[in-house]
Amino acid sequence: MAEKRPIWTKSFINISISTFFIFVVFYALLTFMPLYVLNDLGGTAAEGGVAVSIFLLSAIIMRFFAGMILEKFGKKKILIIALFLFTVSTVFYVFVGSFAVLLLLRFFQGIWFSLVTTVAGAIAADIIPPERRGEGLGYYGIAMNLAVVAGPFIALTLQLYMPAQIVFIVLAVIMVIGFLCALGVKVEEEPVVKSGKHKLTINDFLEKKSLPIASVGFFISFAYASILTFISVYAESLGLIKAASFFFVVYAIAMLVVRPLTGRLFDAVGPSVVIIPSIIIFGVGLISLSFTESSWMLLASGALVGLGYGTLLPSFQTLAIQAADKHRSGYATGTFFALYDSGIAVGSVSLGVLAGIAGYSNLYLMLGIFVILIVFYYMWMMPKEQRSSH
């Protein structure tokens, strides 16, 4: 029996830590930005929303060019350049003096966030032994999921005691550490071949083989936008705002408990054994939110969402990469996250309108049913992956 090749190499640890810090800063700014616009720039709640949305807009646009850029210039080079510029743009928040400048900076930073997260995911997939990719990307996904807790906690705690400039300085220091970690990542990639001019095709922007699972990811992230955007507002309407601060903590604990098991099951038995139950558990978590009346029910819903959704993101990403040829892992990662980010963006806007009409409780009930029905869409779109572990 062949010995398992290791996942936790020096390069994998470095890319995981670097990714964790990137997403800590991303979620910290996502949470802090509306408060900063209101309290420091004298803006409105709507302008705070624009400051969040313009970042996502540039990130989504860049996703479609990321694979082509990685193929042309090489993954390690783009990792360092994009991470450096993302770090520099984090430093620039200290010097923002107007809303217009903030919007320009947010758009600029979104470009590099898109590139660096695409290339980091592709590098992580390349570093992990192919036969353990489900397990390895599951561990890698922990970095993003833990950042959901750490980023908002850092931003919201610091802003209680310190001015905005200090918050931005702390985030900049975090990114400098993330940048230094990335320098220690070793990437084995084929030499970049400079070819002559050719006519651009859809293959220069998307990985068509990854589109089926990416479309499933779009619908899941669309539903998850209701958690990211409205969970605190919903909890406040129920008089459970204190419990809401622990929602993502419980989410993270539940996700950490099951991640090693689900990753191994994905590789050994097949994706459907992990994905179908996870979709159902996520849906049940949303339905339980709709009936929440107490703190323990809110936190129990957080655990269900963590068990379900926390497993789905790395599973989908693994399938997207496995569907493509190895040299197109950047295209596959970019395609997946383009649709994933689009789901978050579309959901944040459209579900807000729906919540205004139906109320948050009914919104979560409808989304829970919608998510459970995604199981049938997944089975329709992914018949081959259901029967194979690789």
PDB file of N, CA, C and O in Angstrom, residues 235-307:
ATOM      1  N   ALA A 235     -31.449  39.182  14.140  1.00  0.00           N
ATOM      2  CA  ALA A 235     -31.282  38.908  15.572  1.00  0.00           C
ATOM      3  C   ALA A 235     -31.703  40.114  16.419  1.00  0.00           C
ATOM      4  O   ALA A 235     -32.333  39.952  17.467  1.00  0.00           O
ATOM      5  N   GLU A 236     -31.377  41.301  15.926  1.00  0.00           N
ATOM      6  CA  GLU A 236     -31.753  42.512  16.662  1.00  0.00           C
ATOM      7  C   GLU A 236     -33.275  42.653  16.710  1.00  0.00           C
ATOM      8  O   GLU A 236     -33.842  43.042  17.746  1.00  0.00           O
ATOM      9  N   SER A 237     -33.953  42.312  15.617  1.00  0.00           N
ATOM     10  CA  SER A 237     -35.415  42.405  15.596  1.00  0.00           C
ATOM     11  C   SER A 237     -36.066  41.416  16.564  1.00  0.00           C
ATOM     12  O   SER A 237     -37.185  41.629  17.020  1.00  0.00           O
ATOM     13  N   LEU A 238     -35.321  40.338  16.894  1.00  0.00           N
ATOM     14  CA  LEU A 238     -35.829  39.337  17.830  1.00  0.00           C
ATOM     15  C   LEU A 238     -35.389  39.611  19.268  1.00  0.00           C
ATOM     16  O   LEU A 238     -35.755  38.863  20.179  1.00  0.00           O
ATOM     17  N   GLY A 239     -34.589  40.671  19.447  1.00  0.00           N
ATOM     18  CA  GLY A 239     -34.047  40.967  20.769  1.00  0.00           C
ATOM     19  C   GLY A 239     -32.932  40.020  21.166  1.00  0.00           C
ATOM     20  O   GLY A 239     -32.681  39.793  22.357  1.00  0.00           O
ATOM     21  N   LEU A 240     -32.208  39.480  20.161  1.00  0.00           N
ATOM     22  CA  LEU A 240     -31.154  38.495  20.421  1.00  0.00           C
ATOM     23  C   LEU A 240     -29.790  38.982  19.925  1.00  0.00           C
ATOM     24  O   LEU A 240     -28.938  38.181  19.540  1.00  0.00           O
ATOM     25  N   ILE A 241     -29.583  40.289  19.933  1.00  0.00           N
ATOM     26  CA  ILE A 241     -28.366  40.842  19.356  1.00  0.00           C
ATOM     27  C   ILE A 241     -27.110  40.368  20.079  1.00  0.00           C
ATOM     28  O   ILE A 241     -26.051  40.179  19.468  1.00  0.00           O
ATOM     29  N   LYS A 242     -27.192  40.118  21.393  1.00  0.00           N
ATOM     30  CA  LYS A 242     -26.015  39.632  22.125  1.00  0.00           C
ATOM     31  C   LYS A 242     -25.650  38.227  21.676  1.00  0.00           C
ATOM     32  O   LYS A 242     -24.479  37.889  21.497  1.00  0.00           O
ATOM     33  N   ALA A 243     -26.653  37.393  21.485  1.00  0.00           N
ATOM     34  CA  ALA A 243     -26.406  36.024  21.013  1.00  0.00           C
ATOM     35  C   ALA A 243     -25.856  36.021  19.594  1.00  0.00           C
ATOM     36  O   ALA A 243     -25.074  35.135  19.220  1.00  0.00           O
ATOM     37  N   ALA A 244     -26.241  37.024  18.808  1.00  0.00           N
ATOM     38  CA  ALA A 244     -25.793  37.090  17.410  1.00  0.00           C
ATOM     39  C   ALA A 244     -24.280  37.190  17.301  1.00  0.00           C
ATOM     40  O   ALA A 244     -23.682  36.715  16.332  1.00  0.00           O
ATOM     41  N   SER A 245     -23.638  37.806  18.302  1.00  0.00           N
ATOM     42  CA  SER A 245     -22.183  37.954  18.265  1.00  0.00           C
ATOM     43  C   SER A 245     -21.482  36.594  18.356  1.00  0.00           C
ATOM     44  O   SER A 245     -20.319  36.461  17.987  1.00  0.00           O
ATOM     45  N   PHE A 246     -22.202  35.573  18.855  1.00  0.00           N
ATOM     46  CA  PHE A 246     -21.626  34.238  18.958  1.00  0.00           C
ATOM     47  C   PHE A 246     -22.074  33.317  17.824  1.00  0.00           C
ATOM     48  O   PHE A 246     -21.656  32.154  17.773  1.00  0.00           O
ATOM     49  N   PHE A 247     -22.917  33.830  16.925  1.00  0.00           N
ATOM     50  CA  PHE A 247     -23.445  33.002  15.840  1.00  0.00           C
ATOM     51  C   PHE A 247     -22.320  32.392  15.015  1.00  0.00           C
ATOM     52  O   PHE A 247     -22.280  31.178  14.781  1.00  0.00           O
ATOM     53  N   PHE A 248     -21.376  33.229  14.578  1.00  0.00           N
ATOM     54  CA  PHE A 248     -20.304  32.735  13.723  1.00  0.00           C
ATOM     55  C   PHE A 248     -19.251  31.959  14.511  1.00  0.00           C
ATOM     56  O   PHE A 248     -18.495  31.165  13.932  1.00  0.00           O
ATOM     57  N   VAL A 249     -19.176  32.177  15.818  1.00  0.00           N
ATOM     58  CA  VAL A 249     -18.277  31.378  16.649  1.00  0.00           C
ATOM     59  C   VAL A 249     -18.757  29.925  16.669  1.00  0.00           C
ATOM     60  O   VAL A 249     -17.973  28.984  16.460  1.00  0.00           O
ATOM     61  N   VAL A 250     -20.058  29.745  16.924  1.00  0.00           N
ATOM     62  CA  VAL A 250     -20.645  28.405  16.907  1.00  0.00           C
ATOM     63  C   VAL A 250     -20.528  27.800  15.505  1.00  0.00           C
ATOM     64  O   VAL A 250     -20.210  26.617  15.346  1.00  0.00           O
ATOM     65  N   TYR A 251     -20.774  28.619  14.502  1.00  0.00           N
ATOM     66  CA  TYR A 251     -20.620  28.209  13.096  1.00  0.00           C
ATOM     67  C   TYR A 251     -19.220  27.643  12.865  1.00  0.00           C
ATOM     68  O   TYR A 251     -19.054  26.559  12.289  1.00  0.00           O
ATOM     69  N   ALA A 252     -18.196  28.371  13.311  1.00  0.00           N
ATOM     70  CA  ALA A 252     -16.809  27.957  13.084  1.00  0.00           C
ATOM     71  C   ALA A 252     -16.471  26.673  13.835  1.00  0.00           C
ATOM     72  O   ALA A 252     -15.786  25.792  13.300  1.00  0.00           O
ATOM     73  N   ILE A 253     -16.945  26.551  15.071  1.00  0.00           N
ATOM     74  CA  ILE A 253     -16.670  25.345  15.861  1.00  0.00           C
ATOM     75  C   ILE A 253     -17.283  24.122  15.198  1.00  0.00           C
ATOM     76  O   ILE A 253     -16.633  23.077  15.057  1.00  0.00           O
ATOM     77  N   ALA A 254     -18.536  24.237  14.770  1.00  0.00           N
ATOM     78  CA  ALA A 254     -19.214  23.125  14.099  1.00  0.00           C
ATOM     79  C   ALA A 254     -18.483  22.733  12.824  1.00  0.00           C
ATOM     80  O   ALA A 254     -18.296  21.537  12.537  1.00  0.00           O
ATOM     81  N   MET A 255     -18.056  23.729  12.060  1.00  0.00           N
ATOM     82  CA  MET A 255     -17.345  23.472  10.815  1.00  0.00           C
ATOM     83  C   MET A 255     -16.000  22.783  11.084  1.00  0.00           C
ATOM     84  O   MET A 255     -15.618  21.837  10.389  1.00  0.00           O
ATOM     85  N   LEU A 256     -15.275  23.222  12.109  1.00  0.00           N
ATOM     86  CA  LEU A 256     -13.974  22.641  12.430  1.00  0.00           C
ATOM     87  C   LEU A 256     -14.089  21.186  12.884  1.00  0.00           C
ATOM     88  O   LEU A 256     -13.218  20.363  12.588  1.00  0.00           O
ATOM     89  N   VAL A 257     -15.158  20.874  13.595  1.00  0.00           N
ATOM     90  CA  VAL A 257     -15.351  19.521  14.109  1.00  0.00           C
ATOM     91  C   VAL A 257     -15.526  18.520  12.971  1.00  0.00           C
ATOM     92  O   VAL A 257     -14.962  17.409  13.003  1.00  0.00           O
ATOM     93  N   VAL A 258     -16.276  18.886  11.938  1.00  0.00           N
ATOM     94  CA  VAL A 258     -16.594  17.921  10.875  1.00  0.00           C
ATOM     95  C   VAL A 258     -15.641  17.980   9.684  1.00  0.00           C
ATOM     96  O   VAL A 258     -15.604  17.042   8.888  1.00  0.00           O
ATOM     97  N   ARG A 259     -14.854  19.053   9.562  1.00  0.00           N
ATOM     98  CA  ARG A 259     -14.035  19.228   8.355  1.00  0.00           C
ATOM     99  C   ARG A 259     -13.071  18.076   8.084  1.00  0.00           C
ATOM    100  O   ARG A 259     -12.988  17.593   6.939  1.00  0.00           O
ATOM    101  N   PRO A 260     -12.315  17.570   9.066  1.00  0.00           N
ATOM    102  CA  PRO A 260     -11.400  16.459   8.754  1.00  0.00           C
ATOM    103  C   PRO A 260     -12.140  15.227   8.242  1.00  0.00           C
ATOM    104  O   PRO A 260     -11.683  14.564   7.303  1.00  0.00           O
ATOM    105  N   LEU A 261     -13.289  14.907   8.834  1.00  0.00           N
ATOM    106  CA  LEU A 261     -14.060  13.734   8.414  1.00  0.00           C
ATOM    107  C   LEU A 261     -14.619  13.912   7.011  1.00  0.00           C
ATOM    108  O   LEU A 261     -14.502  13.007   6.164  1.00  0.00           O
ATOM    109  N   THR A 262     -15.224  15.073   6.736  1.00  0.00           N
ATOM    110  CA  THR A 262     -15.851  15.279   5.429  1.00  0.00           C
ATOM    111  C   THR A 262     -14.819  15.312   4.314  1.00  0.00           C
ATOM    112  O   THR A 262     -15.074  14.830   3.208  1.00  0.00           O
ATOM    113  N   GLY A 263     -13.640  15.872   4.597  1.00  0.00           N
ATOM    114  CA  GLY A 263     -12.587  15.900   3.575  1.00  0.00           C
ATOM    115  C   GLY A 263     -12.129  14.508   3.191  1.00  0.00           C
ATOM    116  O   GLY A 263     -11.948  14.197   2.012  1.00  0.00           O
ATOM    117  N   ARG A 264     -11.957  13.636   4.193  1.00  0.00           N
ATOM    118  CA  ARG A 264     -11.530  12.259   3.908  1.00  0.00           C
ATOM    119  C   ARG A 264     -12.637  11.481   3.192  1.00  0.00           C
ATOM    120  O   ARG A 264     -12.358  10.684   2.283  1.00  0.00           O
ATOM    121  N   LEU A 265     -13.879  11.693   3.611  1.00  0.00           N
ATOM    122  CA  LEU A 265     -15.004  11.028   2.943  1.00  0.00           C
ATOM    123  C   LEU A 265     -15.091  11.433   1.480  1.00  0.00           C
ATOM    124  O   LEU A 265     -15.359  10.607   0.606  1.00  0.00           O
ATOM    125  N   PHE A 266     -14.865  12.715   1.208  1.00  0.00           N
ATOM    126  CA  PHE A 266     -14.917  13.236  -0.163  1.00  0.00           C
ATOM    127  C   PHE A 266     -13.949  12.457  -1.052  1.00  0.00           C
ATOM    128  O   PHE A 266     -14.304  12.041  -2.168  1.00  0.00           O
ATOM    129  N   ASP A 267     -12.717  12.267  -0.577  1.00  0.00           N
ATOM    130  CA  ASP A 267     -11.698  11.583  -1.377  1.00  0.00           C
ATOM    131  C   ASP A 267     -11.925  10.080  -1.450  1.00  0.00           C
ATOM    132  O   ASP A 267     -11.710   9.461  -2.486  1.00  0.00           O
ATOM    133  N   ALA A 268     -12.371   9.480  -0.341  1.00  0.00           N
ATOM    134  CA  ALA A 268     -12.454   8.024  -0.274  1.00  0.00           C
ATOM    135  C   ALA A 268     -13.736   7.461  -0.869  1.00  0.00           C
ATOM    136  O   ALA A 268     -13.714   6.422  -1.534  1.00  0.00           O
ATOM    137  N   VAL A 269     -14.853   8.120  -0.642  1.00  0.00           N
ATOM    138  CA  VAL A 269     -16.151   7.578  -1.038  1.00  0.00           C
ATOM    139  C   VAL A 269     -16.742   8.306  -2.241  1.00  0.00           C
ATOM    140  O   VAL A 269     -17.362   7.701  -3.105  1.00  0.00           O
ATOM    141  N   GLY A 270     -16.570   9.621  -2.293  1.00  0.00           N
ATOM    142  CA  GLY A 270     -17.114  10.399  -3.399  1.00  0.00           C
ATOM    143  C   GLY A 270     -17.771  11.675  -2.913  1.00  0.00           C
ATOM    144  O   GLY A 270     -18.161  11.785  -1.754  1.00  0.00           O
ATOM    145  N   PRO A 271     -17.885  12.657  -3.799  1.00  0.00           N
ATOM    146  CA  PRO A 271     -18.395  13.972  -3.397  1.00  0.00           C
ATOM    147  C   PRO A 271     -19.836  13.977  -2.933  1.00  0.00           C
ATOM    148  O   PRO A 271     -20.196  14.732  -2.026  1.00  0.00           O
ATOM    149  N   SER A 272     -20.674  13.166  -3.530  1.00  0.00           N
ATOM    150  CA  SER A 272     -22.103  13.231  -3.205  1.00  0.00           C
ATOM    151  C   SER A 272     -22.399  12.816  -1.766  1.00  0.00           C
ATOM    152  O   SER A 272     -23.356  13.293  -1.165  1.00  0.00           O
ATOM    153  N   VAL A 273     -21.585  11.915  -1.224  1.00  0.00           N
ATOM    154  CA  VAL A 273     -21.760  11.481   0.158  1.00  0.00           C
ATOM    155  C   VAL A 273     -21.586  12.659   1.116  1.00  0.00           C
ATOM    156  O   VAL A 273     -22.179  12.692   2.197  1.00  0.00           O
ATOM    157  N   VAL A 274     -20.787  13.637   0.695  1.00  0.00           N
ATOM    158  CA  VAL A 274     -20.550  14.835   1.508  1.00  0.00           C
ATOM    159  C   VAL A 274     -21.510  15.957   1.117  1.00  0.00           C
ATOM    160  O   VAL A 274     -22.132  16.600   1.972  1.00  0.00           O
ATOM    161  N   ILE A 275     -21.655  16.192  -0.183  1.00  0.00           N
ATOM    162  CA  ILE A 275     -22.355  17.385  -0.662  1.00  0.00           C
ATOM    163  C   ILE A 275     -23.860  17.324  -0.424  1.00  0.00           C
ATOM    164  O   ILE A 275     -24.456  18.296   0.060  1.00  0.00           O
ATOM    165  N   ILE A 276     -24.500  16.207  -0.750  1.00  0.00           N
ATOM    166  CA  ILE A 276     -25.969  16.130  -0.619  1.00  0.00           C
ATOM    167  C   ILE A 276     -26.422  16.311   0.841  1.00  0.00           C
ATOM    168  O   ILE A 276     -27.300  17.142   1.111  1.00  0.00           O
ATOM    169  N   PRO A 277     -25.837  15.580   1.816  1.00  0.00           N
ATOM    170  CA  PRO A 277     -26.233  15.840   3.204  1.00  0.00           C
ATOM    171  C   PRO A 277     -25.924  17.264   3.659  1.00  0.00           C
ATOM    172  O   PRO A 277     -26.698  17.856   4.422  1.00  0.00           O
ATOM    173  N   SER A 278     -24.805  17.831   3.176  1.00  0.00           N
ATOM    174  CA  SER A 278     -24.432  19.193   3.586  1.00  0.00           C
ATOM    175  C   SER A 278     -25.433  20.228   3.076  1.00  0.00           C
ATOM    176  O   SER A 278     -25.766  21.176   3.785  1.00  0.00           O
ATOM    177  N   ILE A 279     -25.896  20.060   1.827  1.00  0.00           N
ATOM    178  CA  ILE A 279     -26.915  20.970   1.291  1.00  0.00           C
ATOM    179  C   ILE A 279     -28.185  20.885   2.136  1.00  0.00           C
ATOM    180  O   ILE A 279     -28.778  21.919   2.501  1.00  0.00           O
ATOM    181  N   ILE A 280     -28.595  19.668   2.476  1.00  0.00           N
ATOM    182  CA  ILE A 280     -29.812  19.483   3.273  1.00  0.00           C
ATOM    183  C   ILE A 280     -29.657  20.097   4.661  1.00  0.00           C
ATOM    184  O   ILE A 280     -30.561  20.791   5.156  1.00  0.00           O
ATOM    185  N   ILE A 281     -28.498  19.873   5.292  1.00  0.00           N
ATOM    186  CA  ILE A 281     -28.261  20.436   6.632  1.00  0.00           C
ATOM    187  C   ILE A 281     -28.258  21.964   6.583  1.00  0.00           C
ATOM    188  O   ILE A 281     -28.811  22.627   7.471  1.00  0.00           O
ATOM    189  N   PHE A 282     -27.663  22.543   5.550  1.00  0.00           N
ATOM    190  CA  PHE A 282     -27.674  23.996   5.384  1.00  0.00           C
ATOM    191  C   PHE A 282     -29.102  24.504   5.249  1.00  0.00           C
ATOM    192  O   PHE A 282     -29.497  25.490   5.874  1.00  0.00           O
ATOM    193  N   GLY A 283     -29.900  23.806   4.447  1.00  0.00           N
ATOM    194  CA  GLY A 283     -31.302  24.195   4.281  1.00  0.00           C
ATOM    195  C   GLY A 283     -32.074  24.110   5.582  1.00  0.00           C
ATOM    196  O   GLY A 283     -32.855  25.008   5.920  1.00  0.00           O
ATOM    197  N   VAL A 284     -31.853  23.035   6.341  1.00  0.00           N
ATOM    198  CA  VAL A 284     -32.526  22.882   7.635  1.00  0.00           C
ATOM    199  C   VAL A 284     -32.095  23.994   8.588  1.00  0.00           C
ATOM    200  O   VAL A 284     -32.907  24.508   9.375  1.00  0.00           O
ATOM    201  N   GLY A 285     -30.814  24.383   8.517  1.00  0.00           N
ATOM    202  CA  GLY A 285     -30.327  25.491   9.354  1.00  0.00           C
ATOM    203  C   GLY A 285     -31.058  26.790   9.060  1.00  0.00           C
ATOM    204  O   GLY A 285     -31.412  27.548   9.979  1.00  0.00           O
ATOM    205  N   LEU A 286     -31.300  27.069   7.775  1.00  0.00           N
ATOM    206  CA  LEU A 286     -32.041  28.270   7.397  1.00  0.00           C
ATOM    207  C   LEU A 286     -33.492  28.196   7.859  1.00  0.00           C
ATOM    208  O   LEU A 286     -34.058  29.190   8.350  1.00  0.00           O
ATOM    209  N   ILE A 287     -34.102  27.018   7.728  1.00  0.00           N
ATOM    210  CA  ILE A 287     -35.490  26.844   8.176  1.00  0.00           C
ATOM    211  C   ILE A 287     -35.584  27.037   9.692  1.00  0.00           C
ATOM    212  O   ILE A 287     -36.510  27.673  10.195  1.00  0.00           O
ATOM    213  N   SER A 288     -34.611  26.497  10.423  1.00  0.00           N
ATOM    214  CA  SER A 288     -34.634  26.652  11.882  1.00  0.00           C
ATOM    215  C   SER A 288     -34.471  28.113  12.290  1.00  0.00           C
ATOM    216  O   SER A 288     -35.022  28.547  13.298  1.00  0.00           O
ATOM    217  N   LEU A 289     -33.735  28.871  11.481  1.00  0.00           N
ATOM    218  CA  LEU A 289     -33.620  30.310  11.747  1.00  0.00           C
ATOM    219  C   LEU A 289     -34.977  30.992  11.673  1.00  0.00           C
ATOM    220  O   LEU A 289     -35.266  31.916  12.443  1.00  0.00           O
ATOM    221  N   SER A 290     -35.806  30.540  10.743  1.00  0.00           N
ATOM    222  CA  SER A 290     -37.114  31.178  10.558  1.00  0.00           C
ATOM    223  C   SER A 290     -38.021  30.976  11.772  1.00  0.00           C
ATOM    224  O   SER A 290     -38.950  31.753  11.993  1.00  0.00           O
ATOM    225  N   PHE A 291     -37.758  29.933  12.555  1.00  0.00           N
ATOM    226  CA  PHE A 291     -38.572  29.649  13.745  1.00  0.00           C
ATOM    227  C   PHE A 291     -37.885  30.069  15.043  1.00  0.00           C
ATOM    228  O   PHE A 291     -38.375  29.775  16.132  1.00  0.00           O
ATOM    229  N   THR A 292     -36.738  30.755  14.918  1.00  0.00           N
ATOM    230  CA  THR A 292     -35.953  31.115  16.099  1.00  0.00           C
ATOM    231  C   THR A 292     -36.698  32.113  16.990  1.00  0.00           C
ATOM    232  O   THR A 292     -37.215  33.121  16.509  1.00  0.00           O
ATOM    233  N   GLU A 293     -36.729  31.793  18.285  1.00  0.00           N
ATOM    234  CA  GLU A 293     -37.338  32.689  19.271  1.00  0.00           C
ATOM    235  C   GLU A 293     -36.436  32.900  20.487  1.00  0.00           C
ATOM    236  O   GLU A 293     -36.754  33.730  21.343  1.00  0.00           O
ATOM    237  N   SER A 294     -35.344  32.145  20.578  1.00  0.00           N
ATOM    238  CA  SER A 294     -34.472  32.234  21.744  1.00  0.00           C
ATOM    239  C   SER A 294     -33.006  32.158  21.323  1.00  0.00           C
ATOM    240  O   SER A 294     -32.695  31.807  20.176  1.00  0.00           O
ATOM    241  N   SER A 295     -32.123  32.462  22.255  1.00  0.00           N
ATOM    242  CA  SER A 295     -30.685  32.460  21.968  1.00  0.00           C
ATOM    243  C   SER A 295     -30.199  31.071  21.561  1.00  0.00           C
ATOM    244  O   SER A 295     -29.422  30.929  20.614  1.00  0.00           O
ATOM    245  N   TRP A 296     -30.664  30.046  22.283  1.00  0.00           N
ATOM    246  CA  TRP A 296     -30.173  28.696  21.974  1.00  0.00           C
ATOM    247  C   TRP A 296     -30.620  28.247  20.590  1.00  0.00           C
ATOM    248  O   TRP A 296     -29.879  27.540  19.896  1.00  0.00           O
ATOM    249  N   MET A 297     -31.811  28.680  20.154  1.00  0.00           N
ATOM    250  CA  MET A 297     -32.266  28.322  18.811  1.00  0.00           C
ATOM    251  C   MET A 297     -31.424  29.031  17.750  1.00  0.00           C
ATOM    252  O   MET A 297     -31.104  28.451  16.705  1.00  0.00           O
ATOM    253  N   LEU A 298     -31.075  30.280  18.020  1.00  0.00           N
ATOM    254  CA  LEU A 298     -30.235  31.031  17.092  1.00  0.00           C
ATOM    255  C   LEU A 298     -28.870  30.367  16.952  1.00  0.00           C
ATOM    256  O   LEU A 298     -28.358  30.190  15.834  1.00  0.00           O
ATOM    257  N   LEU A 299     -28.274  29.970  18.072  1.00  0.00           N
ATOM    258  CA  LEU A 299     -26.953  29.353  18.045  1.00  0.00           C
ATOM    259  C   LEU A 299     -27.005  27.942  17.461  1.00  0.00           C
ATOM    260  O   LEU A 299     -26.076  27.522  16.762  1.00  0.00           O
ATOM    261  N   ALA A 300     -28.104  27.217  17.719  1.00  0.00           N
ATOM    262  CA  ALA A 300     -28.266  25.893  17.112  1.00  0.00           C
ATOM    263  C   ALA A 300     -28.357  26.014  15.592  1.00  0.00           C
ATOM    264  O   ALA A 300     -27.794  25.198  14.847  1.00  0.00           O
ATOM    265  N   SER A 301     -29.032  27.058  15.124  1.00  0.00           N
ATOM    266  CA  SER A 301     -29.104  27.318  13.678  1.00  0.00           C
ATOM    267  C   SER A 301     -27.720  27.623  13.126  1.00  0.00           C
ATOM    268  O   SER A 301     -27.361  27.179  12.025  1.00  0.00           O
ATOM    269  N   GLY A 302     -26.922  28.377  13.901  1.00  0.00           N
ATOM    270  CA  GLY A 302     -25.552  28.674  13.489  1.00  0.00           C
ATOM    271  C   GLY A 302     -24.722  27.414  13.342  1.00  0.00           C
ATOM    272  O   GLY A 302     -23.914  27.285  12.414  1.00  0.00           O
ATOM    273  N   ALA A 303     -24.928  26.461  14.257  1.00  0.00           N
ATOM    274  CA  ALA A 303     -24.207  25.192  14.175  1.00  0.00           C
ATOM    275  C   ALA A 303     -24.604  24.416  12.914  1.00  0.00           C
ATOM    276  O   ALA A 303     -23.750  23.851  12.216  1.00  0.00           O
ATOM    277  N   LEU A 304     -25.896  24.389  12.602  1.00  0.00           N
ATOM    278  CA  LEU A 304     -26.367  23.687  11.405  1.00  0.00           C
ATOM    279  C   LEU A 304     -25.826  24.335  10.132  1.00  0.00           C
ATOM    280  O   LEU A 304     -25.412  23.655   9.189  1.00  0.00           O
ATOM    281  N   VAL A 305     -25.826  25.669  10.101  1.00  0.00           N
ATOM    282  CA  VAL A 305     -25.285  26.383   8.935  1.00  0.00           C
ATOM    283  C   VAL A 305     -23.795  26.082   8.795  1.00  0.00           C
ATOM    284  O   VAL A 305     -23.282  25.870   7.687  1.00  0.00           O
ATOM    285  N   GLY A 306     -23.077  26.037   9.935  1.00  0.00           N
ATOM    286  CA  GLY A 306     -21.649  25.722   9.904  1.00  0.00           C
ATOM    287  C   GLY A 306     -21.387  24.312   9.396  1.00  0.00           C
ATOM    288  O   GLY A 306     -20.484  24.086   8.587  1.00  0.00           O
ATOM    289  N   LEU A 307     -22.184  23.359   9.863  1.00  0.00           N
ATOM    290  CA  LEU A 307     -22.039  21.974   9.421  1.00  0.00           C
ATOM    291  C   LEU A 307     -22.317  21.836   7.926  1.00  0.00           C
ATOM    292  O   LEU A 307     -21.612  21.112   7.214  1.00  0.00           O
TER     293      LEU A 307
END
